[in-house]
Amino acid sequence: MPHLMNTYGRLPVAFERGEGVWLFDEGGKAYLDALAGIAVSTLGHNHPRLVEAIAKQAANVIHTSNIYRIPLQEALGDRLAALAQMDQVFFCNSGCEANEASIKLARLYGHHKGIDQPAIIVMDQSFHGRTLATLSATGNRKVQVGFEPLVTGFVRVPFDDLEAINKVAESNPNVVAVLLEPIQGEGGVHVAHADYLRAVRELCTRHGWLMMLDEVQCGIGRTGAWFAHQQVGIRPDVMSLAKGLGSGVPIGACLAAGPAVDVFKPGNHGSTFGGNPLACAAGLATLEVLESEGLLERAAKVGEYIRRGFAAAFEGLSGVRDIRGQGLMIGIELDRPCGELVGQALSAGLLINVTAERVVRLLPPLVFTEADSDVLIERLVPLIRAHLGA
Ligand SMILES: *Cc1c(COP(=O)(O)O)cnc(C)c1O
């Protein structure tokens, strides 16, 4: 790959074809996909409804421009607003762009309130993307090193710690928003406590701050609800989405409600590709299939089945520190680094990921069944056991 910039540590495999929860490499070997392109391939591979929607739209018109009305974008905006009970949507192409929109919106909101150096509270171990603003918001030094000067205006606190936010509230009059993932993905699949999220909601309302949730990874049905925050009965003011929204076709979205509505005016923000007809057709088809096939309920049920299966297989094994997550967002934390498991799983015909050094992360497509889960458990358990010398 002499002409590709060296930005990824790639595994020595290329997939030629996909079908449901399976991918096939160039030699025809089959791999069970328990990662879904990192929470992207919501409907698995080549779902006929999605393929049909994309093909039909491509034959009609792929791209026009946000200079014109885009009825499919309006339809997807309506659908997302209804599902999230939020009011407005801005479409972009990726997670970092969705968060860029959130960050810009929060700053503008601050300026409208007369705060000309607005600050956003962000979390340790968070991940919000690789653009300058989003890597500055990210709570992982590795992502930032070498790219200083970072974007200013972020105040970092420990995740899931209400007292830390309260302290900032007492000392910093420039805060305009809190940005967090309800379930930290890259950080190691850490689920925020329900009480914490509800308390942050109240705190934001009390201080006139925007509660901004990054649901780029945990949103779109993965946890068993349309959006992870719905599990705890709150509504954010701003929410960013991307990964699973187009089931593989790039699309991102920033949603606004309450005080975040109408902050952007024409000229404040934009995107050339954002919400084009092809991407929106994929988004609409994804949401449609999630609903018609009952995949949210299935994500909750199958996720529970997987966690129970691993818990039973690892019972009494002290090297397995924790098995956690919600729905089909699952982390298995070991007592030692375990990056090698990714390559070993690949050899065994299984696609997984390791994040935060010692957390095996599973993000299967939402079409995953109990039978698929049995194959996953059967292939992964011996690898983890061997890794732990157990
Ligand atoms: C992946 C991810 C992002 C970045 O998305 P990109 O599409 O890679 O820009 C942002 N936030 C979270 C929570 C993510 O998981």
XYZ file of C-alpha atoms and ligand atoms in Angstrom:
405
model
C 0.000 0.000 0.000
C 2.761 2.468 -0.915
C 0.290 5.167 -1.874
C -1.952 5.097 1.178
C -1.046 7.371 4.064
C 0.095 5.280 6.963
C -2.758 6.119 9.337
C -3.974 2.637 10.280
C -2.518 -0.544 11.704
C -4.343 -2.824 9.290
C -4.934 -6.541 9.646
C -3.719 -8.585 6.661
C -7.141 -9.447 5.280
C -9.552 -7.980 2.719
C -13.204 -8.865 2.416
C -14.730 -9.402 -0.936
C -18.314 -10.071 -0.080
C -20.764 -9.976 2.799
C -24.002 -11.728 3.617
C -25.951 -11.051 6.811
C -23.579 -11.412 9.754
C -20.845 -13.036 7.627
C -17.963 -11.593 5.621
C -15.906 -13.580 3.109
C -12.270 -12.864 2.293
C -10.608 -13.139 -1.091
C -9.892 -16.833 -0.542
C -13.529 -17.535 0.346
C -12.939 -17.971 4.102
C -15.963 -16.969 6.201
C -15.769 -14.643 9.227
C -18.515 -14.061 11.754
C -18.838 -10.291 12.046
C -19.191 -9.327 15.716
C -17.939 -5.783 15.080
C -20.073 -4.477 12.196
C -17.341 -2.156 10.927
C -17.269 -0.609 14.433
C -21.009 -0.260 15.004
C -21.748 0.770 11.431
C -23.348 -2.158 9.585
C -26.584 -2.046 11.558
C -28.474 -4.367 9.216
C -25.526 -6.678 8.609
C -24.152 -6.995 5.114
C -26.141 -6.607 1.923
C -29.546 -6.516 3.542
C -31.920 -6.781 0.553
C -34.110 -3.863 1.704
C -31.074 -1.595 2.045
C -29.533 -2.720 -1.236
C -32.825 -2.081 -3.001
C -33.229 1.384 -1.471
C -29.691 2.418 -2.384
C -29.838 0.982 -5.914
C -33.169 2.627 -6.596
C -31.980 5.988 -5.333
C -28.686 5.772 -7.223
C -30.625 5.191 -10.416
C -32.823 8.195 -9.644
C -30.422 10.840 -8.357
C -27.443 10.519 -6.013
C -26.635 14.099 -5.135
C -28.215 17.490 -5.666
C -27.112 20.113 -3.111
C -28.292 21.761 0.060
C -28.867 24.797 -2.145
C -32.113 22.994 -3.020
C -34.809 21.223 -1.058
C -34.119 17.530 -0.531
C -37.388 15.686 0.210
C -35.615 12.529 1.434
C -33.602 14.651 3.900
C -36.845 16.214 5.122
C -38.362 12.741 5.513
C -35.349 11.400 7.436
C -35.314 14.555 9.569
C -39.007 14.025 10.392
C -38.397 10.396 11.239
C -35.398 11.062 13.520
C -37.158 13.966 15.208
C -40.170 11.741 15.918
C -38.058 8.851 17.234
C -35.951 11.117 19.471
C -38.786 13.518 20.330
C -36.442 16.291 19.287
C -37.128 19.192 16.961
C -34.441 19.855 14.374
C -31.758 17.921 12.514
C -28.586 18.974 10.690
C -27.113 16.301 8.407
C -23.416 15.687 7.813
C -21.300 12.677 6.879
C -19.590 11.321 9.977
C -19.429 11.261 13.738
C -16.758 13.902 14.141
C -18.728 16.242 11.912
C -21.880 15.644 13.946
C -19.894 16.575 17.068
C -18.379 19.593 15.316
C -21.930 20.760 14.700
C -22.779 20.212 18.399
C -19.680 22.137 19.510
C -20.316 25.033 17.130
C -23.962 25.121 18.179
C -22.980 25.274 21.867
C -20.525 28.105 21.250
C -23.050 30.096 19.273
C -25.638 29.469 21.988
C -23.131 30.885 24.480
C -22.427 33.949 22.380
C -26.171 34.599 22.095
C -26.250 34.616 25.903
C -23.400 37.130 26.041
C -20.692 34.593 26.952
C -17.867 35.358 24.530
C -15.437 32.657 25.771
C -17.862 29.720 26.048
C -16.615 26.488 27.667
C -17.903 22.937 27.228
C -17.520 20.301 29.942
C -16.127 17.040 28.511
C -15.144 13.683 30.010
C -12.043 11.616 30.724
C -11.694 8.551 28.411
C -14.179 10.034 25.968
C -13.908 9.833 22.199
C -15.502 12.376 19.903
C -13.488 12.146 16.673
C -10.299 13.158 14.901
C -10.924 16.708 13.690
C -9.141 19.421 15.640
C -12.118 20.413 17.766
C -13.269 16.850 18.389
C -9.804 15.510 19.220
C -9.458 18.419 21.628
C -12.753 17.374 23.240
C -11.604 13.736 23.347
C -10.296 12.464 26.694
C -7.389 10.428 25.362
C -3.936 11.984 25.099
C -2.879 9.536 22.382
C -5.358 11.121 20.009
C -4.015 14.615 20.722
C -0.232 14.262 20.869
C 1.521 16.105 18.064
C -1.504 18.154 17.081
C -1.103 20.976 19.565
C -2.139 23.718 19.833
C -5.430 22.110 20.747
C -8.746 23.881 20.404
C -9.481 25.614 23.704
C -12.783 25.953 25.495
C -13.067 22.425 26.926
C -13.073 21.657 30.652
C -12.404 18.005 31.446
C -13.911 16.048 34.334
C -14.024 12.351 35.342
C -16.847 10.349 33.692
C -19.888 9.344 35.747
C -18.909 11.777 38.534
C -21.575 14.355 39.310
C -19.599 16.109 42.035
C -16.862 16.949 39.511
C -19.380 18.746 37.288
C -20.867 20.536 40.294
C -17.426 21.876 41.170
C -16.954 23.300 37.677
C -20.422 24.849 37.903
C -19.359 26.716 41.054
C -16.130 28.074 39.633
C -16.614 28.597 35.905
C -19.245 31.084 34.708
C -18.381 30.436 31.030
C -19.808 26.914 30.848
C -22.503 26.602 28.176
C -22.792 22.830 27.685
C -21.856 19.330 28.812
C -20.815 16.850 26.112
C -20.710 13.139 26.904
C -21.310 9.631 25.607
C -24.062 7.862 27.599
C -21.983 4.731 26.994
C -18.312 5.378 26.328
C -17.289 3.218 23.388
C -13.615 3.695 22.547
C -12.954 4.369 26.236
C -13.808 0.749 27.073
C -17.612 0.318 27.021
C -18.402 2.228 30.207
C -22.132 2.650 30.840
C -23.019 5.867 32.679
C -25.263 5.305 35.693
C -28.904 6.223 35.127
C -28.902 8.471 38.207
C -25.863 10.320 36.916
C -27.410 11.008 33.511
C -30.647 12.195 35.135
C -28.707 14.438 37.503
C -26.649 15.922 34.639
C -29.937 16.594 32.845
C -31.253 18.497 35.864
C -27.999 20.366 36.344
C -27.974 21.482 32.700
C -31.554 22.689 32.934
C -30.849 24.543 36.186
C -27.761 26.312 34.797
C -29.101 26.921 31.304
C -26.434 24.632 29.814
C -27.029 22.419 26.811
C -26.939 18.695 27.562
C -25.189 17.279 24.510
C -25.024 13.509 24.050
C -22.635 11.844 21.636
C -24.639 8.788 20.547
C -22.508 8.205 17.462
C -21.722 4.671 18.649
C -24.522 3.778 21.082
C -27.441 5.298 19.139
C -29.688 3.820 16.403
C -31.091 0.849 18.271
C -27.856 -0.700 19.479
C -28.715 -0.611 23.187
C -32.254 -1.883 22.651
C -33.767 1.616 22.556
C -33.586 3.945 19.569
C -31.190 6.080 21.570
C -29.275 5.119 24.704
C -30.561 8.096 26.719
C -34.141 6.842 26.302
C -33.193 3.938 28.580
C -33.048 6.393 31.484
C -36.017 8.563 30.535
C -34.264 11.815 29.732
C -34.024 13.963 26.616
C -30.847 15.831 25.685
C -30.836 19.274 24.060
C -28.339 18.175 21.423
C -27.494 14.687 20.160
C -24.954 13.538 17.599
C -25.451 10.407 15.510
C -23.524 8.730 12.705
C -22.039 5.204 12.601
C -25.135 2.978 12.426
C -27.482 5.506 10.834
C -26.837 4.581 7.195
C -25.885 0.943 7.825
C -22.618 1.532 5.949
C -23.463 4.535 3.786
C -21.735 7.572 5.352
C -24.175 9.869 7.134
C -24.123 11.825 10.373
C -26.680 13.958 12.151
C -26.833 16.578 14.875
C -30.254 16.883 16.524
C -31.510 19.807 18.567
C -34.369 20.321 21.010
C -35.533 22.974 23.480
C -32.969 25.756 23.953
C -30.803 24.393 21.103
C -33.534 24.935 18.504
C -32.992 27.720 15.962
C -29.515 28.579 17.257
C -28.045 28.078 13.781
C -29.156 30.532 11.122
C -28.399 30.433 7.381
C -24.660 30.903 6.920
C -23.639 29.542 10.340
C -22.999 25.961 9.296
C -23.135 23.711 6.275
C -21.936 20.621 4.440
C -21.611 19.904 0.737
C -22.498 16.214 0.930
C -24.491 16.266 4.173
C -27.891 14.606 3.868
C -27.741 13.950 0.154
C -30.498 11.822 -1.398
C -28.427 8.605 -1.477
C -27.350 8.831 2.171
C -30.865 9.717 3.310
C -32.367 6.809 1.362
C -29.952 4.527 3.243
C -30.857 6.161 6.562
C -34.591 5.814 5.958
C -34.224 2.179 4.914
C -32.128 1.435 7.995
C -34.727 2.895 10.368
C -37.548 1.180 8.488
C -35.950 -2.270 8.723
C -34.973 -1.764 12.383
C -38.647 -1.187 13.105
C -40.266 -3.728 10.779
C -37.962 -6.554 11.848
C -38.187 -5.709 15.562
C -34.418 -5.329 15.788
C -34.405 -3.085 18.879
C -36.101 -5.759 20.956
C -33.753 -8.293 19.462
C -30.669 -6.197 20.295
C -31.741 -6.067 23.934
C -32.518 -9.779 24.085
C -29.512 -11.064 22.146
C -27.162 -8.712 24.002
C -28.374 -10.126 27.299
C -27.972 -13.659 25.913
C -24.371 -12.923 24.899
C -23.442 -11.379 28.261
C -24.990 -14.349 30.111
C -23.201 -16.798 27.837
C -19.822 -15.244 28.523
C -20.560 -14.911 32.231
C -21.306 -18.628 32.407
C -18.238 -19.555 30.354
C -15.911 -17.416 32.472
C -17.410 -18.148 35.886
C -14.717 -18.203 38.548
C -12.060 -16.999 36.143
C -10.369 -14.086 37.896
C -8.613 -12.837 34.733
C -11.999 -11.703 33.449
C -12.625 -8.524 35.414
C -16.008 -7.499 34.072
C -18.589 -8.269 31.415
C -20.678 -5.193 30.742
C -22.609 -3.132 28.263
C -26.151 -2.646 27.072
C -27.851 -4.455 24.199
C -25.362 -5.180 21.445
C -22.658 -2.904 22.825
C -20.583 -5.274 24.910
C -17.238 -5.086 26.713
C -15.295 -7.918 28.324
C -12.582 -6.423 30.501
C -9.546 -8.585 31.233
C -6.874 -8.069 33.890
C -4.170 -7.591 31.229
C -3.632 -6.103 27.770
C -5.180 -8.303 25.096
C -4.668 -6.665 21.702
C -3.363 -9.973 20.259
C -6.845 -11.444 20.573
C -7.958 -9.480 17.516
C -5.543 -11.313 15.188
C -6.171 -14.661 16.871
C -9.920 -14.206 16.459
C -9.391 -13.315 12.814
C -7.550 -16.607 12.273
C -10.466 -18.343 13.995
C -12.943 -16.695 11.606
C -14.249 -14.057 13.975
C -14.184 -10.254 13.805
C -13.861 -8.470 17.153
C -12.080 -5.428 18.537
C -10.018 -4.551 21.587
C -10.165 -1.046 23.018
C -8.623 0.658 26.038
C -5.926 -2.049 25.865
C -7.724 -4.681 27.892
C -11.366 -4.545 26.867
C -12.662 -6.931 24.214
C -15.352 -4.934 22.437
C -18.252 -6.563 20.610
C -20.569 -4.512 18.398
C -22.438 -7.057 16.282
C -24.917 -6.078 13.576
C -28.422 -5.750 15.030
C -29.590 -8.717 12.932
C -27.425 -10.981 15.136
C -29.354 -14.009 16.475
C -28.942 -16.351 19.434
C -27.506 -18.951 17.053
C -24.923 -16.419 15.826
C -24.150 -15.650 19.467
C -23.457 -19.315 20.151
C -20.868 -19.305 17.349
C -19.349 -16.094 18.745
C -19.077 -17.529 22.254
C -17.763 -20.870 21.001
C -14.994 -19.173 18.996
C -14.022 -16.439 21.452
C -14.054 -18.223 24.814
C -11.102 -20.576 24.083
C -9.011 -17.638 22.822
C -9.620 -15.592 25.969
C -9.012 -18.627 28.179
C -5.726 -19.366 26.424
C -4.720 -15.714 26.680
C -5.290 -15.852 30.431
C -3.458 -19.172 30.676
C -6.602 -20.733 32.122
C -16.628 6.777 16.115
C -17.041 7.839 17.033
C -16.898 9.192 16.676
C -16.219 9.634 15.396
O -16.929 9.237 14.273
P -16.248 9.365 12.824
O -17.355 8.967 11.893
O -15.089 8.426 12.786
O -15.820 10.754 12.654
C -17.375 10.141 17.557
N -17.948 9.795 18.718
C -18.095 8.511 19.091
C -18.771 8.187 20.389
C -17.635 7.492 18.266
O -17.760 6.220 18.661
